[in-house]
mmCIF file of C-alpha atoms and ligand atoms in Angstrom:
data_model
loop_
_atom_site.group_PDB
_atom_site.id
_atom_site.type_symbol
_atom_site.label_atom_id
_atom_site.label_comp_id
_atom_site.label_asym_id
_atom_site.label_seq_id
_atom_site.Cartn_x
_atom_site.Cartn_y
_atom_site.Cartn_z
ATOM 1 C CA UNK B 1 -0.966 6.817 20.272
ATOM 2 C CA UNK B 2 -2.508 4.562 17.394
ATOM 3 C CA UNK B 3 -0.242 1.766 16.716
ATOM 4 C CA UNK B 4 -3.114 -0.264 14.209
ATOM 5 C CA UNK B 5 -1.442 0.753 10.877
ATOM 6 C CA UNK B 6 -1.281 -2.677 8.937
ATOM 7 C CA UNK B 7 0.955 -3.446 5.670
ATOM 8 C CA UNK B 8 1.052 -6.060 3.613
ATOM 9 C CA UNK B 9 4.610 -8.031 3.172
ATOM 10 C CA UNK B 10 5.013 -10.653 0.763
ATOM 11 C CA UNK B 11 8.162 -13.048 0.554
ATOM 12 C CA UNK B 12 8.185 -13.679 -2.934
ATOM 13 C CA UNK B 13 8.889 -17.343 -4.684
ATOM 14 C CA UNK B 14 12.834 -16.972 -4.466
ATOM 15 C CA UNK B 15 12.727 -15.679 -0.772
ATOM 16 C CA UNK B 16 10.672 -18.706 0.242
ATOM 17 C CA UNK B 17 12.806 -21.260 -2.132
ATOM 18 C CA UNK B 18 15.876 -19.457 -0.555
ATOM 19 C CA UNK B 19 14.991 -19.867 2.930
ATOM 20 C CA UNK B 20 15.213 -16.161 3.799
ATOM 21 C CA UNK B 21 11.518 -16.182 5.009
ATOM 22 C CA UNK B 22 12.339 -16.835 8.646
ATOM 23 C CA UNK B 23 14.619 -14.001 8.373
ATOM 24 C CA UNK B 24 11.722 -11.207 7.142
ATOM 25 C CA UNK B 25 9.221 -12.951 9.999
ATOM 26 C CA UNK B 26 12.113 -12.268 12.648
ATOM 27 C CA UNK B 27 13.356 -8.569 11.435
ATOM 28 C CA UNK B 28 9.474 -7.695 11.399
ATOM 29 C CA UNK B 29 8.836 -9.522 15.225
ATOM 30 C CA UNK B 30 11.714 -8.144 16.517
ATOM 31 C CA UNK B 31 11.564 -4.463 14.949
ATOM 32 C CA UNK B 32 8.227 -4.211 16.798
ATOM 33 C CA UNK B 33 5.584 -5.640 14.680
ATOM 34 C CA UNK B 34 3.044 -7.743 15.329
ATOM 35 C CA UNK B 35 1.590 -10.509 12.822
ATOM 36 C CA UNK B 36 -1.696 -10.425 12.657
ATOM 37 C CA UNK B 37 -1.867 -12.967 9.330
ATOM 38 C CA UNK B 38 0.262 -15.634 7.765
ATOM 39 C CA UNK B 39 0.214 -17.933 4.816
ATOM 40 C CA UNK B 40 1.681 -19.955 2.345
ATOM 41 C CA UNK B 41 -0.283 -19.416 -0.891
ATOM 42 C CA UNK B 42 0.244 -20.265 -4.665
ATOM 43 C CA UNK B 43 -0.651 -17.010 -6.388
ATOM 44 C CA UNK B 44 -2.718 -17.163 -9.406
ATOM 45 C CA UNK B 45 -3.124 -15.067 -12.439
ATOM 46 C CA UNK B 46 -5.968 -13.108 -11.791
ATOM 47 C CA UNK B 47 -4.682 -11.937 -8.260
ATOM 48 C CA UNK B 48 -1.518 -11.214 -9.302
ATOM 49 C CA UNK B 49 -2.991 -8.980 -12.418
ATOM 50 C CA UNK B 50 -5.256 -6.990 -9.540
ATOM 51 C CA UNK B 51 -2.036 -6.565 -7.283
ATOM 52 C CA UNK B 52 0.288 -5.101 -10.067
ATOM 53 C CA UNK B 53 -2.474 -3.315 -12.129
ATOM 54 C CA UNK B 54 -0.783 -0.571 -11.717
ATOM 55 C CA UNK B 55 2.114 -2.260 -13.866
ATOM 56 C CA UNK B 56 0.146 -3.878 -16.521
ATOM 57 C CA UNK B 57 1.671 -1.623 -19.421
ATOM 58 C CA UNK B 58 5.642 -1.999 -18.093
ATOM 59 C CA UNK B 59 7.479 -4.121 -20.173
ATOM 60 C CA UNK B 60 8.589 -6.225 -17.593
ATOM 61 C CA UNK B 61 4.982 -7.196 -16.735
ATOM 62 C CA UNK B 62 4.668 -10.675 -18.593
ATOM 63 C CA UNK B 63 8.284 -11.353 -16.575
ATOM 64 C CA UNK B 64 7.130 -10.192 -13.585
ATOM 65 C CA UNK B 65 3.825 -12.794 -13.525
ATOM 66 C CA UNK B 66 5.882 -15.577 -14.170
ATOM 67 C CA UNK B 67 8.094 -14.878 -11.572
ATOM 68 C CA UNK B 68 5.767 -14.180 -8.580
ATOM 69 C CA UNK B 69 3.954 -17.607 -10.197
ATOM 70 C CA UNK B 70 6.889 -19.912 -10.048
ATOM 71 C CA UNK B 71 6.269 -20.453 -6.700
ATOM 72 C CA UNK B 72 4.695 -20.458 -2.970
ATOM 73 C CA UNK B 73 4.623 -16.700 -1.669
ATOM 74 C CA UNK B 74 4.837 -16.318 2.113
ATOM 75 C CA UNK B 75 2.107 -13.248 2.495
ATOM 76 C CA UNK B 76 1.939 -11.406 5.683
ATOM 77 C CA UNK B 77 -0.007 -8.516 7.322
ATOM 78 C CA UNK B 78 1.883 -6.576 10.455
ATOM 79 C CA UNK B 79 0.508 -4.440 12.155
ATOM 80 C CA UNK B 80 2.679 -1.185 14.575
ATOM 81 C CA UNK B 81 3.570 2.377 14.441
ATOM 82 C CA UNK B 82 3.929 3.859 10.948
ATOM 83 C CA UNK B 83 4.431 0.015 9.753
ATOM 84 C CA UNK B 84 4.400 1.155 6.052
ATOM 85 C CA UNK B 85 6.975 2.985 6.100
ATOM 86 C CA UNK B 86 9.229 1.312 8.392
ATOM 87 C CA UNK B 87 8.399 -1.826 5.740
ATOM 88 C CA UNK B 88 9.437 -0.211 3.160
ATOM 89 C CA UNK B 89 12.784 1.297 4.885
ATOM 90 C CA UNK B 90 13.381 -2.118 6.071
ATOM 91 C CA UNK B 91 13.005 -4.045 2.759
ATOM 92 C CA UNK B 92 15.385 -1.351 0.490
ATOM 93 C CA UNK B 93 15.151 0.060 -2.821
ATOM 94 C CA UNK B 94 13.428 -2.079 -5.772
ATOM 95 C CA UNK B 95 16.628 -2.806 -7.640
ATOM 96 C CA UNK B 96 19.153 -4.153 -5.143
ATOM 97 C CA UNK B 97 21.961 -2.283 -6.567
ATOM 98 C CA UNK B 98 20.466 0.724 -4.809
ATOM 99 C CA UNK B 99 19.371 -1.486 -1.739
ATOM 100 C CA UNK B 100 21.763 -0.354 1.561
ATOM 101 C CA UNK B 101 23.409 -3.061 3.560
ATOM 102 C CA UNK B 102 21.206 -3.603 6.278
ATOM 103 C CA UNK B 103 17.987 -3.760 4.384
ATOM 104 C CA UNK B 104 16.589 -7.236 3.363
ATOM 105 C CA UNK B 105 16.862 -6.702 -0.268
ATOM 106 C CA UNK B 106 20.591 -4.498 0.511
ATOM 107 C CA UNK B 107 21.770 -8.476 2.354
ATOM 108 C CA UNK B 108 20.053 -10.698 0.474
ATOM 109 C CA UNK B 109 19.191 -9.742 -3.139
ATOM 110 C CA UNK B 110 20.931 -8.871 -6.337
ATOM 111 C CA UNK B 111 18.536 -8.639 -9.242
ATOM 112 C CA UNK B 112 15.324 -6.529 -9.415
ATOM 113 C CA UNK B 113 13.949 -9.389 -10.885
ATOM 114 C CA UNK B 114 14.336 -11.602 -8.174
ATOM 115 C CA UNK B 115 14.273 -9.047 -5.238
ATOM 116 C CA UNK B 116 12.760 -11.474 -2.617
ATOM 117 C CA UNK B 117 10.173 -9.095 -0.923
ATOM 118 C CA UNK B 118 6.949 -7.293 -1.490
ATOM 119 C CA UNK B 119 6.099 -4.399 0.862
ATOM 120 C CA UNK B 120 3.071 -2.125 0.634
ATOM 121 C CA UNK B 121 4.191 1.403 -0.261
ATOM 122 C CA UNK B 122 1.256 3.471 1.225
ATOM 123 C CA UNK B 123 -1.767 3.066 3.898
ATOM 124 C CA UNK B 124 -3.928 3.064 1.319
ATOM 125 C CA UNK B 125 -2.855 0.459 -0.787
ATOM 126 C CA UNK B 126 -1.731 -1.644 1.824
ATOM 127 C CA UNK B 127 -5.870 -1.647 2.982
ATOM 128 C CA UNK B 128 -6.098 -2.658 -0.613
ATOM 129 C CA UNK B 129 -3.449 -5.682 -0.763
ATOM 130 C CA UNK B 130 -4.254 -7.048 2.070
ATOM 131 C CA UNK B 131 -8.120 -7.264 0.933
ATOM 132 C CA UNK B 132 -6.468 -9.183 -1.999
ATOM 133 C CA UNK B 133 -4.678 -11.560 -0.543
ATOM 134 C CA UNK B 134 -6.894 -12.521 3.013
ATOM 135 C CA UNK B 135 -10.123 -12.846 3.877
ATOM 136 C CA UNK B 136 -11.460 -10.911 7.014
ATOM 137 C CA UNK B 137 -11.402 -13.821 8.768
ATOM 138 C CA UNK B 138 -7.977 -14.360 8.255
ATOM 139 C CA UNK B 139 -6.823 -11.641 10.150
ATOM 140 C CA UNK B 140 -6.257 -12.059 13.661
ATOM 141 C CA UNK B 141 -7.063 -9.010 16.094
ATOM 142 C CA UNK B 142 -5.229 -9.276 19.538
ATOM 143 C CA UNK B 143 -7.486 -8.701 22.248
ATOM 144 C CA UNK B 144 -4.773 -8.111 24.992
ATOM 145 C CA UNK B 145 -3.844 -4.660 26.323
ATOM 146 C CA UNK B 146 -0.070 -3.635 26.399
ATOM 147 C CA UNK B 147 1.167 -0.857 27.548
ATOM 148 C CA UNK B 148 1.712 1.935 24.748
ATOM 149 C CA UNK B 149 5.505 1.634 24.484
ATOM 150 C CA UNK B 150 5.506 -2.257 23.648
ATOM 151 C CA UNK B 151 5.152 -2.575 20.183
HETATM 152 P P1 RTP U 1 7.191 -4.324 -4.760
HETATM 153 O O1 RTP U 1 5.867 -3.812 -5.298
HETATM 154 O O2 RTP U 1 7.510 -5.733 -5.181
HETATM 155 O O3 RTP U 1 7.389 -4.062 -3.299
HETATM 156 O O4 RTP U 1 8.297 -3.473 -5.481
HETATM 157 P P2 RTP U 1 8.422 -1.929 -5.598
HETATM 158 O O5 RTP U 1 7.199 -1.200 -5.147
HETATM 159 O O6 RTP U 1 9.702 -1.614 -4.889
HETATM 160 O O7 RTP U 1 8.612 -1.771 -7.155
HETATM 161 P P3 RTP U 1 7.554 -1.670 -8.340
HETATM 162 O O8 RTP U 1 8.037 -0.598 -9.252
HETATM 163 O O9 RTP U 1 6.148 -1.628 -7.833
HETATM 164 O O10 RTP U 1 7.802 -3.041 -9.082
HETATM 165 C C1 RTP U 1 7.210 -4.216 -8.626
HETATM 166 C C2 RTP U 1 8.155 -5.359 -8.853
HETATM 167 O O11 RTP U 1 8.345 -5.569 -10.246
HETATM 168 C C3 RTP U 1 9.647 -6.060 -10.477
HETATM 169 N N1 RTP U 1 10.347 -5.160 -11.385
HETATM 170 N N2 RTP U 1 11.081 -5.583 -12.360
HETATM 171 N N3 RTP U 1 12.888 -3.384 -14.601
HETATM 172 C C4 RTP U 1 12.465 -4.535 -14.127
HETATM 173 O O12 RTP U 1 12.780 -5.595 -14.597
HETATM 174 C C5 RTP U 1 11.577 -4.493 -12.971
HETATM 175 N N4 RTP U 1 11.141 -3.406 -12.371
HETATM 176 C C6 RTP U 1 10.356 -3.828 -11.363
HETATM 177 C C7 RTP U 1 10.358 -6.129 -9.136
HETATM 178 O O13 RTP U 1 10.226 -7.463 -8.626
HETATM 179 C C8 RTP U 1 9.570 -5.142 -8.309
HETATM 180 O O14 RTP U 1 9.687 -5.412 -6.935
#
């Protein structure tokens, strides 16, 4: 059993100015994840434009930069079984109108535009994000050996 996916979840300005960032780093802990990197970190232009290149032609791009820039993001790596996708289920659907009760978005967002949380949405790019955003060193690997079934 490999339980070494990693995903990249970022608290964006409002969910840090809000206070709801304790709340992602307990749902995460206590789902079963296990932080492996933390930090408080002013995001600048050129990071942001790498992270949402895939956005760059949306008309809510020039929105969407001044938003993530308005303040400190709390970005995180976890690490556990099929992380990604349990991220993603766990944050809710992009525009909280769709988000479920129960998800962090679905309890604690209305807006797209201010949807509090970033979660990788594949393996793939989560290896990418989290290249972004941390150095190697950053990362902390756990040496300690737990039993399979403790996540
Ligand atoms: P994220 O990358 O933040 O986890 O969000 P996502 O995959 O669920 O959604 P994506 O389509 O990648 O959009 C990234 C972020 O852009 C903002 N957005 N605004 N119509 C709009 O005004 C609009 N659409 C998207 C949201 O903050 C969204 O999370």
């Amino acid at each position: 059993m490999s339980n070494t996916e990693r995903t990249f979840i970022a608290v964006k300005p409002d969910g840090v100015q809000r206070g709801i960032y304790p709340e992602v780093l307990r749902r995460f802990t206590q789902r079963g994840f296990k932080l492996v990197a933390i930090k408080l970190t002013l995001a600048d232009e050129s990071l942001l434009r790498k992270h949402y290149a895939d956005l760059q032609d949306k008309p809510f791009f020039p929105s969407l930069l001044s938003y993530m820039k308005s303040g400190p993001v709390l970005a995180t790596v976890w690490e556990g079984k099929d992380v990604v996708k349990q991220g993603r289920s766990m944050l809710g659907a992009t525009n909280p109108l769709n988000s479920a009760p129960g998800t962090i978005r679905g309890d604690f967002a209305l807006d797209t535009g201010r949807n509090i949380i970033h979660g990788s949405d594949s393996v793939e790019n989560a290896k990418k994000e989290i290249g972004l955003w941390f150095k190697p060193e950053e990362l902390v690997e756990s040496k300690a050996t737990l039993a399979s079934w403790i996540y």
